[in-house]
C-alpha positions as a LaTeX table, in Angstrom:
\begin{tabular}{lrrr}
\hline
Residue & $x$ (\AA) & $y$ (\AA) & $z$ (\AA) \\
\hline
Met1 & $-61.30$ & 41.91 & 23.92 \\
Asn2 & $-59.76$ & 43.15 & 20.71 \\
His3 & $-57.56$ & 41.19 & 18.35 \\
Pro4 & $-54.12$ & 42.41 & 19.56 \\
Ser5 & $-55.05$ & 41.51 & 23.16 \\
Arg6 & $-55.92$ & 37.96 & 22.17 \\
Leu7 & $-52.56$ & 37.60 & 20.46 \\
Ala8 & $-50.72$ & 38.91 & 23.53 \\
Leu9 & $-52.64$ & 36.52 & 25.78 \\
Ala10 & $-51.83$ & 33.53 & 23.49 \\
Leu11 & $-48.13$ & 34.44 & 23.42 \\
Leu12 & $-48.07$ & 34.75 & 27.21 \\
Ala13 & $-49.68$ & 31.31 & 27.59 \\
Cys14 & $-47.18$ & 29.73 & 25.18 \\
Ser15 & $-44.21$ & 31.34 & 26.91 \\
Met16 & $-45.34$ & 29.89 & 30.23 \\
Leu17 & $-45.53$ & 26.36 & 28.79 \\
Val18 & $-42.00$ & 26.29 & 27.37 \\
Pro19 & $-40.16$ & 26.54 & 30.72 \\
Val20 & $-42.47$ & 23.95 & 32.26 \\
His21 & $-41.78$ & 21.54 & 29.40 \\
Ala22 & $-38.00$ & 22.10 & 29.59 \\
Ser23 & $-37.86$ & 21.58 & 33.33 \\
Ala24 & $-39.95$ & 18.41 & 33.09 \\
Ala25 & $-37.35$ & 16.65 & 30.92 \\
Pro26 & $-34.75$ & 14.72 & 32.90 \\
Ala27 & $-31.25$ & 16.14 & 32.78 \\
Thr28 & $-28.75$ & 14.04 & 30.84 \\
Thr29 & $-25.30$ & 13.77 & 32.39 \\
Ala30 & $-22.25$ & 11.81 & 31.42 \\
Ala31 & $-23.15$ & 9.23 & 34.05 \\
Thr32 & $-26.70$ & 8.70 & 32.78 \\
Ala33 & $-26.05$ & 9.02 & 29.03 \\
Ala34 & $-26.12$ & 5.82 & 27.01 \\
Pro35 & $-22.58$ & 4.78 & 26.05 \\
Val36 & $-21.89$ & 5.67 & 22.43 \\
Lys37 & $-18.41$ & 4.15 & 22.13 \\
Pro38 & $-18.64$ & 1.14 & 19.82 \\
Leu39 & $-15.19$ & 1.83 & 18.34 \\
Glu40 & $-13.44$ & 2.75 & 21.58 \\
Gly41 & $-11.44$ & $-0.47$ & 21.64 \\
Leu42 & $-9.95$ & 0.19 & 18.21 \\
Lys43 & $-6.63$ & 2.02 & 18.17 \\
Tyr44 & $-4.61$ & 3.30 & 15.24 \\
Arg45 & $-1.29$ & 1.56 & 14.91 \\
Leu46 & 1.46 & 1.50 & 12.35 \\
Val47 & 1.70 & $-1.87$ & 10.66 \\
Gly48 & 4.52 & $-0.75$ & 8.38 \\
Pro49 & 6.49 & $-0.30$ & 6.35 \\
Phe50 & 7.48 & 3.01 & 7.89 \\
Arg51 & 8.17 & 5.81 & 5.41 \\
Gly52 & 8.21 & 3.44 & 2.50 \\
Gly53 & 6.71 & 5.90 & 0.05 \\
Arg54 & 4.02 & 5.24 & $-2.53$ \\
Ala55 & 3.15 & 1.58 & $-2.99$ \\
Thr56 & 4.35 & 0.56 & $-6.43$ \\
Gly57 & 4.53 & $-3.21$ & $-6.18$ \\
Val58 & 2.95 & $-5.87$ & $-4.01$ \\
Thr59 & 2.54 & $-9.61$ & $-4.31$ \\
Gly60 & 1.66 & $-12.56$ & $-2.16$ \\
Val61 & 3.08 & $-16.04$ & $-2.02$ \\
Pro62 & 0.89 & $-18.79$ & $-3.51$ \\
Gly63 & $-0.28$ & $-21.15$ & $-0.77$ \\
Asp64 & 0.88 & $-18.87$ & 2.07 \\
Pro65 & $-1.76$ & $-16.27$ & 3.02 \\
Asn66 & 0.56 & $-14.55$ & 5.52 \\
Thr67 & 3.57 & $-13.80$ & 3.33 \\
Phe68 & 3.68 & $-10.69$ & 1.15 \\
Tyr69 & 6.33 & $-8.59$ & $-0.55$ \\
Phe70 & 5.87 & $-4.82$ & $-0.80$ \\
Gly71 & 7.86 & $-2.36$ & $-2.89$ \\
Ser72 & 7.67 & 1.41 & $-2.82$ \\
Ala73 & 8.57 & 4.34 & $-5.02$ \\
Ser74 & 11.68 & 5.17 & $-3.03$ \\
Gly75 & 11.68 & 3.11 & 0.17 \\
Gly76 & 12.95 & $-0.23$ & $-1.03$ \\
Leu77 & 11.60 & $-3.75$ & $-0.69$ \\
Trp78 & 9.80 & $-5.15$ & 2.37 \\
Lys79 & 8.47 & $-8.56$ & 3.44 \\
Thr80 & 5.93 & $-9.77$ & 5.98 \\
Thr81 & 5.45 & $-13.37$ & 7.07 \\
Asp82 & 2.73 & $-12.68$ & 9.65 \\
Gly83 & $-0.02$ & $-11.18$ & 7.52 \\
Gly84 & 1.21 & $-7.59$ & 7.85 \\
Met85 & 1.68 & $-7.40$ & 11.61 \\
Thr86 & 5.40 & $-6.76$ & 11.12 \\
Trp87 & 7.50 & $-5.89$ & 8.07 \\
Lys88 & 11.18 & $-6.51$ & 7.44 \\
Pro89 & 13.23 & $-4.38$ & 5.01 \\
Leu90 & 15.00 & $-6.64$ & 2.54 \\
Trp91 & 17.25 & $-4.16$ & 0.76 \\
Asp92 & 18.77 & $-2.22$ & 3.64 \\
Lys93 & 21.87 & $-4.41$ & 3.40 \\
Phe94 & 21.78 & $-4.56$ & $-0.39$ \\
Pro95 & 22.76 & $-1.07$ & $-1.61$ \\
Glu96 & 23.36 & $-2.22$ & $-5.20$ \\
Ala97 & 19.63 & $-2.21$ & $-5.93$ \\
Ser98 & 17.68 & 0.96 & $-6.55$ \\
Pro99 & 15.34 & 1.93 & $-3.69$ \\
Ala100 & 12.55 & 2.32 & $-6.25$ \\
Val101 & 10.56 & $-0.86$ & $-6.86$ \\
Gly102 & 8.33 & $-1.11$ & $-9.91$ \\
Ala103 & 7.22 & $-4.74$ & $-9.88$ \\
Ile104 & 7.52 & $-7.92$ & $-7.82$ \\
Ala105 & 6.79 & $-11.53$ & $-8.80$ \\
Val106 & 7.03 & $-14.80$ & $-6.90$ \\
Ala107 & 7.46 & $-17.99$ & $-8.92$ \\
Pro108 & 4.27 & $-20.06$ & $-8.52$ \\
Ser109 & 6.20 & $-23.34$ & $-8.80$ \\
Asn110 & 8.88 & $-22.32$ & $-6.28$ \\
Pro111 & 7.98 & $-19.56$ & $-3.78$ \\
Lys112 & 11.63 & $-19.13$ & $-2.83$ \\
Val113 & 12.27 & $-17.58$ & $-6.26$ \\
Val114 & 11.40 & $-13.88$ & $-6.24$ \\
Tyr115 & 11.99 & $-11.33$ & $-9.01$ \\
Val116 & 12.00 & $-7.58$ & $-8.41$ \\
Gly117 & 12.05 & $-4.95$ & $-11.14$ \\
Thr118 & 13.43 & $-1.60$ & $-10.08$ \\
Gly119 & 12.40 & 1.90 & $-11.07$ \\
Glu120 & 9.26 & 3.84 & $-10.34$ \\
Val121 & 6.65 & 3.30 & $-13.02$ \\
Asn122 & 4.33 & 6.14 & $-11.96$ \\
Ile123 & 6.04 & 8.61 & $-14.26$ \\
Arg124 & 6.00 & 12.19 & $-12.96$ \\
Gly125 & 8.45 & 15.05 & $-12.64$ \\
Asn126 & 10.50 & 13.54 & $-9.85$ \\
Val127 & 10.74 & 9.78 & $-10.33$ \\
Val128 & 13.37 & 7.52 & $-8.83$ \\
Thr129 & 14.85 & 5.44 & $-11.62$ \\
Gly130 & 15.86 & 1.83 & $-11.30$ \\
Asn131 & 18.86 & $-0.20$ & $-12.29$ \\
Gly132 & 17.43 & $-3.45$ & $-13.58$ \\
Leu133 & 15.98 & $-6.76$ & $-12.53$ \\
Tyr134 & 16.99 & $-8.63$ & $-9.37$ \\
Lys135 & 16.41 & $-12.23$ & $-8.35$ \\
Ser136 & 16.38 & $-14.10$ & $-5.06$ \\
Thr137 & 16.41 & $-17.90$ & $-4.80$ \\
Asp138 & 16.04 & $-17.98$ & $-1.01$ \\
Ala139 & 12.81 & $-16.01$ & $-0.47$ \\
Gly140 & 14.53 & $-12.63$ & $-0.20$ \\
Lys141 & 17.52 & $-13.35$ & 2.03 \\
Thr142 & 20.04 & $-12.72$ & $-0.75$ \\
Trp143 & 19.78 & $-11.06$ & $-4.15$ \\
Ser144 & 21.62 & $-11.13$ & $-7.46$ \\
Phe145 & 21.46 & $-8.92$ & $-10.52$ \\
Ala146 & 19.41 & $-10.49$ & $-13.33$ \\
Gly147 & 19.80 & $-8.02$ & $-16.18$ \\
Leu148 & 18.23 & $-5.00$ & $-17.89$ \\
Arg149 & 20.48 & $-2.49$ & $-16.11$ \\
Asp150 & 19.56 & 0.46 & $-18.34$ \\
Thr151 & 15.79 & $-0.07$ & $-18.21$ \\
Gln152 & 15.20 & 2.49 & $-15.42$ \\
Ala153 & 11.55 & 1.44 & $-14.95$ \\
Ile154 & 10.09 & $-2.08$ & $-14.86$ \\
Gly155 & 6.32 & $-2.16$ & $-14.63$ \\
Arg156 & 5.40 & $-5.85$ & $-14.65$ \\
Ile157 & 6.99 & $-9.26$ & $-14.17$ \\
Ile158 & 5.33 & $-12.58$ & $-14.94$ \\
Val159 & 6.93 & $-15.91$ & $-14.04$ \\
Asp160 & 5.94 & $-19.08$ & $-15.87$ \\
Pro161 & 3.72 & $-21.12$ & $-13.50$ \\
Lys162 & 5.72 & $-24.30$ & $-14.22$ \\
Asp163 & 9.27 & $-22.97$ & $-14.71$ \\
Pro164 & 10.74 & $-20.38$ & $-12.28$ \\
Asn165 & 13.53 & $-19.61$ & $-14.76$ \\
Arg166 & 11.17 & $-18.52$ & $-17.53$ \\
Val167 & 10.26 & $-14.92$ & $-16.82$ \\
Phe168 & 8.68 & $-12.07$ & $-18.79$ \\
Val169 & 9.47 & $-8.44$ & $-17.98$ \\
Ala170 & 7.61 & $-5.34$ & $-19.18$ \\
Ala171 & 10.18 & $-2.54$ & $-19.23$ \\
Leu172 & 9.06 & 1.04 & $-19.60$ \\
Gly173 & 12.58 & 2.29 & $-20.27$ \\
His174 & 13.84 & 5.78 & $-19.62$ \\
Pro175 & 11.00 & 7.96 & $-18.33$ \\
Phe176 & 11.91 & 10.99 & $-20.42$ \\
Gly177 & 13.67 & 9.66 & $-23.49$ \\
Pro178 & 14.26 & 6.69 & $-25.78$ \\
Asn179 & 16.55 & 3.78 & $-24.99$ \\
Ser180 & 17.10 & 0.25 & $-26.23$ \\
Glu181 & 15.91 & $-1.51$ & $-23.06$ \\
Arg182 & 12.26 & $-0.66$ & $-23.53$ \\
Gly183 & 9.58 & $-3.23$ & $-24.33$ \\
Leu184 & 8.77 & $-6.82$ & $-23.44$ \\
Phe185 & 11.69 & $-9.09$ & $-22.56$ \\
Arg186 & 11.85 & $-12.84$ & $-21.97$ \\
Ser187 & 14.44 & $-14.91$ & $-20.18$ \\
Thr188 & 14.46 & $-18.70$ & $-20.16$ \\
Asp189 & 17.40 & $-19.04$ & $-17.78$ \\
Gly190 & 16.31 & $-17.00$ & $-14.77$ \\
Gly191 & 17.70 & $-13.70$ & $-16.00$ \\
Lys192 & 21.17 & $-14.84$ & $-17.03$ \\
Ser193 & 20.35 & $-13.84$ & $-20.62$ \\
\hline
\end{tabular}
């Protein structure tokens, strides 16, 4: 037997083994396949806020792991008291405030006192400007103006841990030009001056 004949015979033998091997394997069907569904029970769900925009401010309440405030670039201010399962809009009935939230702070010594600085601080070509600082003394049920109307963008608020009326505000000012309400401001009377 010459060399090409041996090769042909070897190929023929190999080709006969492949179908035998394939038919010997048990067929896998949907009924016999091992379940590969460890995440089947998980479902996507909206926990809110709905269409709030970019997150620009968030803070929790000291001593209450389920209460949070959330502010967005153009969707207003929201609150949850059940760890994020549901969210309630706080500014829908308060049109005086800008829908853009830049910063939120809860007074550590009195969690009913909440400060919100308006104006988007992520400066870009189409920002929503703010109209100052707002304060609530009843955990967000009602709001009052607390100053810095021409700031347009408040990036940070810090409340004194022992005095809810002593507050520091970092104001970015006008996004695209100078103004006098830019810098670090302090109030010792809860924003009255």
